[in-house]
Amino acid sequence: MLNLVDIDAVLEHIDVNKLLDRIDVDKLLDRIDIDQLLGRVDIDALVGRVDVNAMVSKVDVEELVERTEIGALIADSTSGVAQRVLDSLRAQAVGLDQVSNAIVGRLLRHDPSTTPAGPPRFVR
Amino acid sequence: MRELEPEPSRLGHFAGPATRAAAYFVDMAISLGVFALVVGVTLFLLNLTLQTDLSQSSAPGWLWTTLLLLWEWLYFGGSWAASGKTAGMGLLGVRVVARDGAPLDPWRGILRAPYLLASFFTFGLGFVGIVIGREHRALQDVLAGSVVVYDWDARTARLRFLARRPRDAPAQETRVTEPRRPA
């Protein structure tokens, strides 16, 4: 019997929106047990599919530190003058290291892509 | 929103010549200062207790040289064996590790001190590798199987700098630009 009916033709005549308007969504949701539904979801597998590194890389940490209370917390914990002097001294030395490395690298034609940045345990 | 360009951490990267030279000069200042202080106090106490008039010229030069070399060995070798860094290296944020990045074997740390002396005996040629080498290894590094790496996180330091800056202060680009190395 069903073979004689053209289902597609019948569906074409149905106004789906009108049909949906007749559904009481709130009542439908009330009948759904969210806990039971969540119990069927493998959260670990779901979280495993999330690329946390990619998400974190999109966060502008520097902007966050500058604009939020996190900055104040960091400043409170490391606001010593000695720390400032130390950071400044080390940054200057590292800057000079980079200038030296750049000059030598250019003179000796070091290929940056084949020059290791550090020991394999620290830099992959 | 500005483009994201996080400060490279540099933690664990090979330390360059300027940082290592600065650390060395700090170490020499500290070790020579402590040696002079200990010698001065010792002579003072000896003169006080024995009622003598001893001075540095009272002892032969070779004795002072030997004592100084032993002290430098103890200072550098002991520091590298104990923690992989001297006071100067700690100040500049660098550390000696094995070539693969593992903590340096204490014996290698102790032996690295006389190897450092060997770098001087080669008229400074032993230090050339720090400047031109891909791994910035000096003669003492090659002989001891070590490398010197940054033990200091530049990115954390930058965040500290940003955190200390007043909120309404104009943004200042203080970072050192460096082409990002491929991971």
PDB file of C-alpha atoms in Angstrom:
ATOM      1  CA  MET A   1       0.000   0.000   0.000  1.00  0.00           C
ATOM      2  CA  LEU A   2       2.741   2.383   1.030  1.00  0.00           C
ATOM      3  CA  ASN A   3       4.515   1.647  -2.203  1.00  0.00           C
ATOM      4  CA  LEU A   4       1.644   3.300  -4.032  1.00  0.00           C
ATOM      5  CA  VAL A   5       2.023   6.572  -2.140  1.00  0.00           C
ATOM      6  CA  ASP A   6       4.594   9.072  -3.356  1.00  0.00           C
ATOM      7  CA  ILE A   7       6.024  10.167   0.001  1.00  0.00           C
ATOM      8  CA  ASP A   8       8.047  12.992  -1.529  1.00  0.00           C
ATOM      9  CA  ALA A   9       4.955  14.456  -3.135  1.00  0.00           C
ATOM     10  CA  VAL A  10       3.085  14.294   0.162  1.00  0.00           C
ATOM     11  CA  LEU A  11       5.955  15.957   2.047  1.00  0.00           C
ATOM     12  CA  GLU A  12       6.049  18.752  -0.473  1.00  0.00           C
ATOM     13  CA  HIS A  13       2.501  19.648   0.509  1.00  0.00           C
ATOM     14  CA  ILE A  14       3.297  19.801   4.214  1.00  0.00           C
ATOM     15  CA  ASP A  15       4.122  23.197   5.717  1.00  0.00           C
ATOM     16  CA  VAL A  16       6.863  22.169   8.139  1.00  0.00           C
ATOM     17  CA  ASN A  17       6.998  25.579   9.779  1.00  0.00           C
ATOM     18  CA  LYS A  18       3.321  25.473  10.570  1.00  0.00           C
ATOM     19  CA  LEU A  19       3.749  22.021  11.979  1.00  0.00           C
ATOM     20  CA  LEU A  20       6.623  23.166  14.172  1.00  0.00           C
ATOM     21  CA  ASP A  21       4.571  26.129  15.406  1.00  0.00           C
ATOM     22  CA  ARG A  22       2.079  23.677  16.852  1.00  0.00           C
ATOM     23  CA  ILE A  23       4.736  22.005  18.944  1.00  0.00           C
ATOM     24  CA  ASP A  24       5.107  23.262  22.504  1.00  0.00           C
ATOM     25  CA  VAL A  25       8.903  23.270  22.746  1.00  0.00           C
ATOM     26  CA  ASP A  26       8.909  24.042  26.482  1.00  0.00           C
ATOM     27  CA  LYS A  27       6.685  21.079  27.161  1.00  0.00           C
ATOM     28  CA  LEU A  28       8.911  18.933  24.972  1.00  0.00           C
ATOM     29  CA  LEU A  29      12.015  20.059  26.839  1.00  0.00           C
ATOM     30  CA  ASP A  30      10.304  19.367  30.156  1.00  0.00           C
ATOM     31  CA  ARG A  31       9.919  15.768  29.090  1.00  0.00           C
ATOM     32  CA  ILE A  32      13.623  15.424  28.319  1.00  0.00           C
ATOM     33  CA  ASP A  33      15.841  14.218  31.148  1.00  0.00           C
ATOM     34  CA  ILE A  34      18.943  16.343  30.582  1.00  0.00           C
ATOM     35  CA  ASP A  35      20.978  14.346  33.119  1.00  0.00           C
ATOM     36  CA  GLN A  36      20.139  11.128  31.330  1.00  0.00           C
ATOM     37  CA  LEU A  37      20.986  12.741  28.008  1.00  0.00           C
ATOM     38  CA  LEU A  38      24.341  13.988  29.286  1.00  0.00           C
ATOM     39  CA  GLY A  39      25.001  10.582  30.780  1.00  0.00           C
ATOM     40  CA  ARG A  40      24.928   9.158  27.260  1.00  0.00           C
ATOM     41  CA  VAL A  41      27.499  11.694  26.030  1.00  0.00           C
ATOM     42  CA  ASP A  42      31.151  10.666  26.256  1.00  0.00           C
ATOM     43  CA  ILE A  43      32.491  13.931  27.671  1.00  0.00           C
ATOM     44  CA  ASP A  44      36.108  12.685  27.702  1.00  0.00           C
ATOM     45  CA  ALA A  45      35.937  11.852  24.014  1.00  0.00           C
ATOM     46  CA  LEU A  46      34.339  15.230  23.339  1.00  0.00           C
ATOM     47  CA  VAL A  47      37.014  17.121  25.284  1.00  0.00           C
ATOM     48  CA  GLY A  48      39.671  14.998  23.608  1.00  0.00           C
ATOM     49  CA  ARG A  49      38.553  16.363  20.257  1.00  0.00           C
ATOM     50  CA  VAL A  50      39.033  19.965  21.414  1.00  0.00           C
ATOM     51  CA  ASP A  51      42.382  21.489  20.438  1.00  0.00           C
ATOM     52  CA  VAL A  52      43.127  23.294  23.705  1.00  0.00           C
ATOM     53  CA  ASN A  53      46.467  24.604  22.435  1.00  0.00           C
ATOM     54  CA  ALA A  54      44.766  26.218  19.456  1.00  0.00           C
ATOM     55  CA  MET A  55      42.193  27.770  21.766  1.00  0.00           C
ATOM     56  CA  VAL A  56      44.809  29.093  24.180  1.00  0.00           C
ATOM     57  CA  SER A  57      46.917  30.465  21.325  1.00  0.00           C
ATOM     58  CA  LYS A  58      43.969  32.629  20.341  1.00  0.00           C
ATOM     59  CA  VAL A  59      43.959  34.268  23.771  1.00  0.00           C
ATOM     60  CA  ASP A  60      45.933  37.499  23.876  1.00  0.00           C
ATOM     61  CA  VAL A  61      47.605  36.875  27.227  1.00  0.00           C
ATOM     62  CA  GLU A  62      49.445  40.194  27.141  1.00  0.00           C
ATOM     63  CA  GLU A  63      46.202  42.083  26.584  1.00  0.00           C
ATOM     64  CA  LEU A  64      44.629  40.069  29.375  1.00  0.00           C
ATOM     65  CA  VAL A  65      47.439  40.871  31.798  1.00  0.00           C
ATOM     66  CA  GLU A  66      47.346  44.545  30.892  1.00  0.00           C
ATOM     67  CA  ARG A  67      43.604  44.985  31.182  1.00  0.00           C
ATOM     68  CA  THR A  68      42.523  42.740  34.011  1.00  0.00           C
ATOM     69  CA  GLU A  69      43.180  42.160  37.686  1.00  0.00           C
ATOM     70  CA  ILE A  70      45.518  39.310  36.755  1.00  0.00           C
ATOM     71  CA  GLY A  71      48.084  41.979  35.930  1.00  0.00           C
ATOM     72  CA  ALA A  72      47.737  43.512  39.378  1.00  0.00           C
ATOM     73  CA  LEU A  73      48.106  40.095  40.981  1.00  0.00           C
ATOM     74  CA  ILE A  74      51.290  39.377  39.046  1.00  0.00           C
ATOM     75  CA  ALA A  75      52.613  42.850  39.836  1.00  0.00           C
ATOM     76  CA  ASP A  76      51.873  42.381  43.548  1.00  0.00           C
ATOM     77  CA  SER A  77      53.729  39.093  43.654  1.00  0.00           C
ATOM     78  CA  THR A  78      56.773  40.227  41.660  1.00  0.00           C
ATOM     79  CA  SER A  79      56.992  43.959  42.158  1.00  0.00           C
ATOM     80  CA  GLY A  80      60.437  44.025  43.762  1.00  0.00           C
ATOM     81  CA  VAL A  81      62.956  46.509  42.428  1.00  0.00           C
ATOM     82  CA  ALA A  82      65.532  43.724  42.268  1.00  0.00           C
ATOM     83  CA  GLN A  83      63.251  41.715  39.997  1.00  0.00           C
ATOM     84  CA  ARG A  84      62.827  44.711  37.676  1.00  0.00           C
ATOM     85  CA  VAL A  85      66.574  45.298  37.519  1.00  0.00           C
ATOM     86  CA  LEU A  86      67.168  41.595  36.925  1.00  0.00           C
ATOM     87  CA  ASP A  87      64.591  41.395  34.128  1.00  0.00           C
ATOM     88  CA  SER A  88      66.054  44.492  32.520  1.00  0.00           C
ATOM     89  CA  LEU A  89      69.650  43.250  32.804  1.00  0.00           C
ATOM     90  CA  ARG A  90      68.789  39.847  31.354  1.00  0.00           C
ATOM     91  CA  ALA A  91      66.717  41.364  28.542  1.00  0.00           C
ATOM     92  CA  GLN A  92      69.628  43.631  27.570  1.00  0.00           C
ATOM     93  CA  ALA A  93      72.046  40.695  27.530  1.00  0.00           C
ATOM     94  CA  VAL A  94      69.642  38.553  25.495  1.00  0.00           C
ATOM     95  CA  GLY A  95      69.223  41.456  23.064  1.00  0.00           C
ATOM     96  CA  LEU A  96      72.991  41.624  22.580  1.00  0.00           C
ATOM     97  CA  ASP A  97      73.095  37.842  22.136  1.00  0.00           C
ATOM     98  CA  GLN A  98      70.570  38.123  19.335  1.00  0.00           C
ATOM     99  CA  VAL A  99      72.477  40.899  17.614  1.00  0.00           C
ATOM    100  CA  SER A 100      75.645  38.814  17.793  1.00  0.00           C
ATOM    101  CA  ASN A 101      73.847  35.686  16.574  1.00  0.00           C
ATOM    102  CA  ALA A 102      72.281  37.596  13.693  1.00  0.00           C
ATOM    103  CA  ILE A 103      75.619  39.051  12.552  1.00  0.00           C
ATOM    104  CA  VAL A 104      77.494  35.749  12.856  1.00  0.00           C
ATOM    105  CA  GLY A 105      74.629  33.830  11.275  1.00  0.00           C
ATOM    106  CA  ARG A 106      74.670  36.140   8.289  1.00  0.00           C
ATOM    107  CA  LEU A 107      78.468  36.089   7.939  1.00  0.00           C
ATOM    108  CA  LEU A 108      78.715  32.311   8.225  1.00  0.00           C
ATOM    109  CA  ARG A 109      75.454  31.770   6.321  1.00  0.00           C
ATOM    110  CA  HIS A 110      73.866  29.675   9.051  1.00  0.00           C
ATOM    111  CA  ASP A 111      70.533  28.333   7.905  1.00  0.00           C
ATOM    112  CA  PRO A 112      68.060  29.208  10.707  1.00  0.00           C
ATOM    113  CA  SER A 113      65.892  26.245   9.787  1.00  0.00           C
ATOM    114  CA  THR A 114      68.727  23.803  10.482  1.00  0.00           C
ATOM    115  CA  THR A 115      70.270  25.631  13.445  1.00  0.00           C
ATOM    116  CA  PRO A 116      69.052  24.099  16.714  1.00  0.00           C
ATOM    117  CA  ALA A 117      67.570  26.598  19.165  1.00  0.00           C
ATOM    118  CA  GLY A 118      68.426  24.439  22.176  1.00  0.00           C
ATOM    119  CA  PRO A 119      69.040  20.890  23.426  1.00  0.00           C
ATOM    120  CA  PRO A 120      66.451  18.341  22.234  1.00  0.00           C
ATOM    121  CA  ARG A 121      65.055  17.970  25.734  1.00  0.00           C
ATOM    122  CA  PHE A 122      64.031  21.639  25.803  1.00  0.00           C
ATOM    123  CA  VAL A 123      63.436  22.598  22.185  1.00  0.00           C
ATOM    124  CA  ARG A 124      61.862  20.191  19.677  1.00  0.00           C
TER     125      ARG A 124
ATOM    126  CA  MET B   1      42.634  44.120  18.202  1.00  0.00           C
ATOM    127  CA  ARG B   2      46.359  43.977  17.623  1.00  0.00           C
ATOM    128  CA  GLU B   3      48.023  41.045  15.995  1.00  0.00           C
ATOM    129  CA  LEU B   4      49.139  38.322  18.312  1.00  0.00           C
ATOM    130  CA  GLU B   5      52.908  38.016  18.538  1.00  0.00           C
ATOM    131  CA  PRO B   6      53.821  36.415  21.847  1.00  0.00           C
ATOM    132  CA  GLU B   7      57.298  37.014  23.206  1.00  0.00           C
ATOM    133  CA  PRO B   8      59.396  33.894  22.608  1.00  0.00           C
ATOM    134  CA  SER B   9      60.136  32.240  25.928  1.00  0.00           C
ATOM    135  CA  ARG B  10      63.800  31.427  25.168  1.00  0.00           C
ATOM    136  CA  LEU B  11      63.755  29.104  28.180  1.00  0.00           C
ATOM    137  CA  GLY B  12      66.066  26.209  27.328  1.00  0.00           C
ATOM    138  CA  HIS B  13      67.539  27.913  24.249  1.00  0.00           C
ATOM    139  CA  PHE B  14      71.321  28.093  23.834  1.00  0.00           C
ATOM    140  CA  ALA B  15      72.709  31.124  25.651  1.00  0.00           C
ATOM    141  CA  GLY B  16      74.624  33.629  23.540  1.00  0.00           C
ATOM    142  CA  PRO B  17      78.040  35.262  24.035  1.00  0.00           C
ATOM    143  CA  ALA B  18      76.908  38.513  25.696  1.00  0.00           C
ATOM    144  CA  THR B  19      74.972  36.779  28.460  1.00  0.00           C
ATOM    145  CA  ARG B  20      77.737  34.284  29.070  1.00  0.00           C
ATOM    146  CA  ALA B  21      80.450  36.954  29.117  1.00  0.00           C
ATOM    147  CA  ALA B  22      78.432  39.101  31.534  1.00  0.00           C
ATOM    148  CA  ALA B  23      77.881  36.102  33.802  1.00  0.00           C
ATOM    149  CA  TYR B  24      81.601  35.308  33.702  1.00  0.00           C
ATOM    150  CA  PHE B  25      82.616  38.860  34.645  1.00  0.00           C
ATOM    151  CA  VAL B  26      80.134  38.867  37.526  1.00  0.00           C
ATOM    152  CA  ASP B  27      81.537  35.535  38.701  1.00  0.00           C
ATOM    153  CA  MET B  28      85.121  36.761  38.516  1.00  0.00           C
ATOM    154  CA  ALA B  29      84.208  39.883  40.476  1.00  0.00           C
ATOM    155  CA  ILE B  30      82.476  37.814  43.154  1.00  0.00           C
ATOM    156  CA  SER B  31      85.122  35.088  43.399  1.00  0.00           C
ATOM    157  CA  LEU B  32      88.085  37.491  43.421  1.00  0.00           C
ATOM    158  CA  GLY B  33      86.300  39.744  45.907  1.00  0.00           C
ATOM    159  CA  VAL B  34      85.598  36.845  48.262  1.00  0.00           C
ATOM    160  CA  PHE B  35      89.189  35.582  47.889  1.00  0.00           C
ATOM    161  CA  ALA B  36      90.654  38.998  48.698  1.00  0.00           C
ATOM    162  CA  LEU B  37      88.300  39.370  51.655  1.00  0.00           C
ATOM    163  CA  VAL B  38      89.135  35.940  53.087  1.00  0.00           C
ATOM    164  CA  VAL B  39      92.895  36.521  52.628  1.00  0.00           C
ATOM    165  CA  GLY B  40      92.644  39.964  54.224  1.00  0.00           C
ATOM    166  CA  VAL B  41      90.642  38.740  57.224  1.00  0.00           C
ATOM    167  CA  THR B  42      92.896  35.690  57.672  1.00  0.00           C
ATOM    168  CA  LEU B  43      96.070  37.810  57.662  1.00  0.00           C
ATOM    169  CA  PHE B  44      94.468  40.291  60.046  1.00  0.00           C
ATOM    170  CA  LEU B  45      93.490  37.541  62.503  1.00  0.00           C
ATOM    171  CA  LEU B  46      96.924  35.905  62.249  1.00  0.00           C
ATOM    172  CA  ASN B  47      98.664  39.205  62.929  1.00  0.00           C
ATOM    173  CA  LEU B  48      96.304  39.851  65.822  1.00  0.00           C
ATOM    174  CA  THR B  49      96.698  36.487  67.508  1.00  0.00           C
ATOM    175  CA  LEU B  50     100.348  35.761  66.737  1.00  0.00           C
ATOM    176  CA  GLN B  51     101.514  39.370  67.130  1.00  0.00           C
ATOM    177  CA  THR B  52     103.226  39.237  63.740  1.00  0.00           C
ATOM    178  CA  ASP B  53     103.387  41.549  60.754  1.00  0.00           C
ATOM    179  CA  LEU B  54     102.337  39.244  57.926  1.00  0.00           C
ATOM    180  CA  SER B  55     101.267  40.666  54.594  1.00  0.00           C
ATOM    181  CA  GLN B  56     100.534  39.282  51.137  1.00  0.00           C
ATOM    182  CA  SER B  57     104.155  39.837  50.174  1.00  0.00           C
ATOM    183  CA  SER B  58     105.217  37.590  53.062  1.00  0.00           C
ATOM    184  CA  ALA B  59     104.267  34.513  51.036  1.00  0.00           C
ATOM    185  CA  PRO B  60     105.709  33.584  47.631  1.00  0.00           C
ATOM    186  CA  GLY B  61     103.728  34.418  44.516  1.00  0.00           C
ATOM    187  CA  TRP B  62     103.320  30.773  43.484  1.00  0.00           C
ATOM    188  CA  LEU B  63     101.515  30.061  46.748  1.00  0.00           C
ATOM    189  CA  TRP B  64      98.964  32.800  46.173  1.00  0.00           C
ATOM    190  CA  THR B  65      98.520  31.700  42.560  1.00  0.00           C
ATOM    191  CA  THR B  66      97.945  28.100  43.651  1.00  0.00           C
ATOM    192  CA  LEU B  67      95.499  29.148  46.356  1.00  0.00           C
ATOM    193  CA  LEU B  68      93.644  31.374  43.910  1.00  0.00           C
ATOM    194  CA  LEU B  69      93.403  28.621  41.285  1.00  0.00           C
ATOM    195  CA  LEU B  70      92.132  26.158  43.894  1.00  0.00           C
ATOM    196  CA  TRP B  71      89.568  28.677  45.081  1.00  0.00           C
ATOM    197  CA  GLU B  72      88.379  29.390  41.524  1.00  0.00           C
ATOM    198  CA  TRP B  73      88.100  25.643  40.918  1.00  0.00           C
ATOM    199  CA  LEU B  74      86.058  25.296  44.083  1.00  0.00           C
ATOM    200  CA  TYR B  75      83.880  28.293  43.183  1.00  0.00           C
ATOM    201  CA  PHE B  76      83.144  27.396  39.550  1.00  0.00           C
ATOM    202  CA  GLY B  77      83.414  23.596  39.735  1.00  0.00           C
ATOM    203  CA  GLY B  78      81.514  23.363  43.001  1.00  0.00           C
ATOM    204  CA  SER B  79      78.722  25.599  41.710  1.00  0.00           C
ATOM    205  CA  TRP B  80      78.365  23.694  38.423  1.00  0.00           C
ATOM    206  CA  ALA B  81      78.436  20.350  40.235  1.00  0.00           C
ATOM    207  CA  ALA B  82      75.902  21.443  42.842  1.00  0.00           C
ATOM    208  CA  SER B  83      73.338  23.344  40.783  1.00  0.00           C
ATOM    209  CA  GLY B  84      74.609  23.755  37.231  1.00  0.00           C
ATOM    210  CA  LYS B  85      75.106  27.467  37.705  1.00  0.00           C
ATOM    211  CA  THR B  86      77.339  29.946  39.485  1.00  0.00           C
ATOM    212  CA  ALA B  87      76.103  33.114  41.185  1.00  0.00           C
ATOM    213  CA  GLY B  88      76.805  35.150  38.043  1.00  0.00           C
ATOM    214  CA  MET B  89      74.974  32.648  35.866  1.00  0.00           C
ATOM    215  CA  GLY B  90      72.039  32.701  38.246  1.00  0.00           C
ATOM    216  CA  LEU B  91      71.988  36.492  38.024  1.00  0.00           C
ATOM    217  CA  LEU B  92      72.031  36.482  34.224  1.00  0.00           C
ATOM    218  CA  GLY B  93      69.598  33.565  34.030  1.00  0.00           C
ATOM    219  CA  VAL B  94      71.700  30.859  32.399  1.00  0.00           C
ATOM    220  CA  ARG B  95      72.543  27.300  33.381  1.00  0.00           C
ATOM    221  CA  VAL B  96      74.962  24.538  32.366  1.00  0.00           C
ATOM    222  CA  VAL B  97      73.325  21.279  31.295  1.00  0.00           C
ATOM    223  CA  ALA B  98      74.406  18.153  29.452  1.00  0.00           C
ATOM    224  CA  ARG B  99      74.331  18.369  25.669  1.00  0.00           C
ATOM    225  CA  ASP B 100      70.932  16.663  25.476  1.00  0.00           C
ATOM    226  CA  GLY B 101      69.497  19.001  28.113  1.00  0.00           C
ATOM    227  CA  ALA B 102      69.737  16.589  31.064  1.00  0.00           C
ATOM    228  CA  PRO B 103      71.168  17.882  34.372  1.00  0.00           C
ATOM    229  CA  LEU B 104      74.958  17.973  34.258  1.00  0.00           C
ATOM    230  CA  ASP B 105      76.730  15.096  35.976  1.00  0.00           C
ATOM    231  CA  PRO B 106      78.507  16.532  39.079  1.00  0.00           C
ATOM    232  CA  TRP B 107      81.879  15.177  37.972  1.00  0.00           C
ATOM    233  CA  ARG B 108      81.533  16.871  34.621  1.00  0.00           C
ATOM    234  CA  GLY B 109      80.711  20.061  36.498  1.00  0.00           C
ATOM    235  CA  ILE B 110      83.847  19.771  38.613  1.00  0.00           C
ATOM    236  CA  LEU B 111      86.031  19.019  35.575  1.00  0.00           C
ATOM    237  CA  ARG B 112      84.504  21.861  33.569  1.00  0.00           C
ATOM    238  CA  ALA B 113      86.427  24.357  35.758  1.00  0.00           C
ATOM    239  CA  PRO B 114      89.962  23.263  34.707  1.00  0.00           C
ATOM    240  CA  TYR B 115      88.648  22.995  31.139  1.00  0.00           C
ATOM    241  CA  LEU B 116      87.676  26.653  31.430  1.00  0.00           C
ATOM    242  CA  LEU B 117      91.288  27.379  32.281  1.00  0.00           C
ATOM    243  CA  ALA B 118      92.293  25.495  29.124  1.00  0.00           C
ATOM    244  CA  SER B 119      90.190  27.925  27.089  1.00  0.00           C
ATOM    245  CA  PHE B 120      92.360  30.750  28.422  1.00  0.00           C
ATOM    246  CA  PHE B 121      95.583  28.860  27.684  1.00  0.00           C
ATOM    247  CA  THR B 122      94.581  28.693  24.019  1.00  0.00           C
ATOM    248  CA  PHE B 123      94.782  32.500  23.926  1.00  0.00           C
ATOM    249  CA  GLY B 124      91.019  32.742  24.078  1.00  0.00           C
ATOM    250  CA  LEU B 125      90.476  30.519  21.025  1.00  0.00           C
ATOM    251  CA  GLY B 126      88.548  28.140  23.246  1.00  0.00           C
ATOM    252  CA  PHE B 127      85.813  30.757  23.559  1.00  0.00           C
ATOM    253  CA  VAL B 128      85.360  31.313  19.830  1.00  0.00           C
ATOM    254  CA  GLY B 129      82.807  28.503  19.651  1.00  0.00           C
ATOM    255  CA  ILE B 130      80.467  30.532  21.879  1.00  0.00           C
ATOM    256  CA  VAL B 131      80.283  33.193  19.180  1.00  0.00           C
ATOM    257  CA  ILE B 132      80.356  31.191  15.952  1.00  0.00           C
ATOM    258  CA  GLY B 133      79.149  27.732  16.971  1.00  0.00           C
ATOM    259  CA  ARG B 134      75.605  26.581  16.240  1.00  0.00           C
ATOM    260  CA  GLU B 135      75.275  25.376  19.841  1.00  0.00           C
ATOM    261  CA  HIS B 136      77.434  28.193  21.272  1.00  0.00           C
ATOM    262  CA  ARG B 137      79.824  25.708  22.874  1.00  0.00           C
ATOM    263  CA  ALA B 138      83.207  26.796  24.223  1.00  0.00           C
ATOM    264  CA  LEU B 139      86.164  24.440  24.600  1.00  0.00           C
ATOM    265  CA  GLN B 140      85.126  23.669  28.190  1.00  0.00           C
ATOM    266  CA  ASP B 141      81.673  22.697  26.907  1.00  0.00           C
ATOM    267  CA  VAL B 142      83.087  20.374  24.248  1.00  0.00           C
ATOM    268  CA  LEU B 143      85.423  18.704  26.768  1.00  0.00           C
ATOM    269  CA  ALA B 144      82.771  18.410  29.488  1.00  0.00           C
ATOM    270  CA  GLY B 145      79.941  17.449  27.113  1.00  0.00           C
ATOM    271  CA  SER B 146      77.855  20.430  28.185  1.00  0.00           C
ATOM    272  CA  VAL B 147      75.927  23.354  26.786  1.00  0.00           C
ATOM    273  CA  VAL B 148      74.760  26.590  28.409  1.00  0.00           C
ATOM    274  CA  VAL B 149      71.067  27.430  28.115  1.00  0.00           C
ATOM    275  CA  TYR B 150      68.794  30.248  29.200  1.00  0.00           C
ATOM    276  CA  ASP B 151      67.252  29.377  32.541  1.00  0.00           C
ATOM    277  CA  TRP B 152      65.022  32.421  32.410  1.00  0.00           C
ATOM    278  CA  ASP B 153      61.624  32.829  30.814  1.00  0.00           C
ATOM    279  CA  ALA B 154      61.618  36.015  28.747  1.00  0.00           C
ATOM    280  CA  ARG B 155      57.877  35.775  28.154  1.00  0.00           C
ATOM    281  CA  THR B 156      57.108  35.697  31.880  1.00  0.00           C
ATOM    282  CA  ALA B 157      59.388  38.700  32.343  1.00  0.00           C
ATOM    283  CA  ARG B 158      57.461  40.567  29.652  1.00  0.00           C
ATOM    284  CA  LEU B 159      54.178  39.743  31.360  1.00  0.00           C
ATOM    285  CA  ARG B 160      55.642  41.067  34.610  1.00  0.00           C
ATOM    286  CA  PHE B 161      56.615  44.248  32.774  1.00  0.00           C
ATOM    287  CA  LEU B 162      53.124  44.630  31.322  1.00  0.00           C
ATOM    288  CA  ALA B 163      51.531  43.936  34.695  1.00  0.00           C
ATOM    289  CA  ARG B 164      53.582  46.678  36.364  1.00  0.00           C
ATOM    290  CA  ARG B 165      52.814  49.286  33.707  1.00  0.00           C
ATOM    291  CA  PRO B 166      50.059  51.754  34.621  1.00  0.00           C
ATOM    292  CA  ARG B 167      46.804  50.859  32.841  1.00  0.00           C
ATOM    293  CA  ASP B 168      46.494  54.221  31.028  1.00  0.00           C
ATOM    294  CA  ALA B 169      50.127  54.346  29.910  1.00  0.00           C
ATOM    295  CA  PRO B 170      50.644  54.219  26.149  1.00  0.00           C
ATOM    296  CA  ALA B 171      51.772  50.889  24.809  1.00  0.00           C
ATOM    297  CA  GLN B 172      55.514  50.660  24.338  1.00  0.00           C
ATOM    298  CA  GLU B 173      57.109  48.048  22.204  1.00  0.00           C
ATOM    299  CA  THR B 174      60.125  46.951  24.223  1.00  0.00           C
ATOM    300  CA  ARG B 175      60.383  43.428  22.994  1.00  0.00           C
ATOM    301  CA  VAL B 176      63.438  42.340  21.081  1.00  0.00           C
ATOM    302  CA  THR B 177      62.326  41.229  17.659  1.00  0.00           C
ATOM    303  CA  GLU B 178      63.598  37.874  16.636  1.00  0.00           C
ATOM    304  CA  PRO B 179      62.597  35.682  13.717  1.00  0.00           C
ATOM    305  CA  ARG B 180      60.642  32.797  15.221  1.00  0.00           C
ATOM    306  CA  ARG B 181      62.536  29.587  14.950  1.00  0.00           C
ATOM    307  CA  PRO B 182      60.617  26.600  13.688  1.00  0.00           C
ATOM    308  CA  ALA B 183      59.590  24.286  16.506  1.00  0.00           C
TER     309      ALA B 183
END
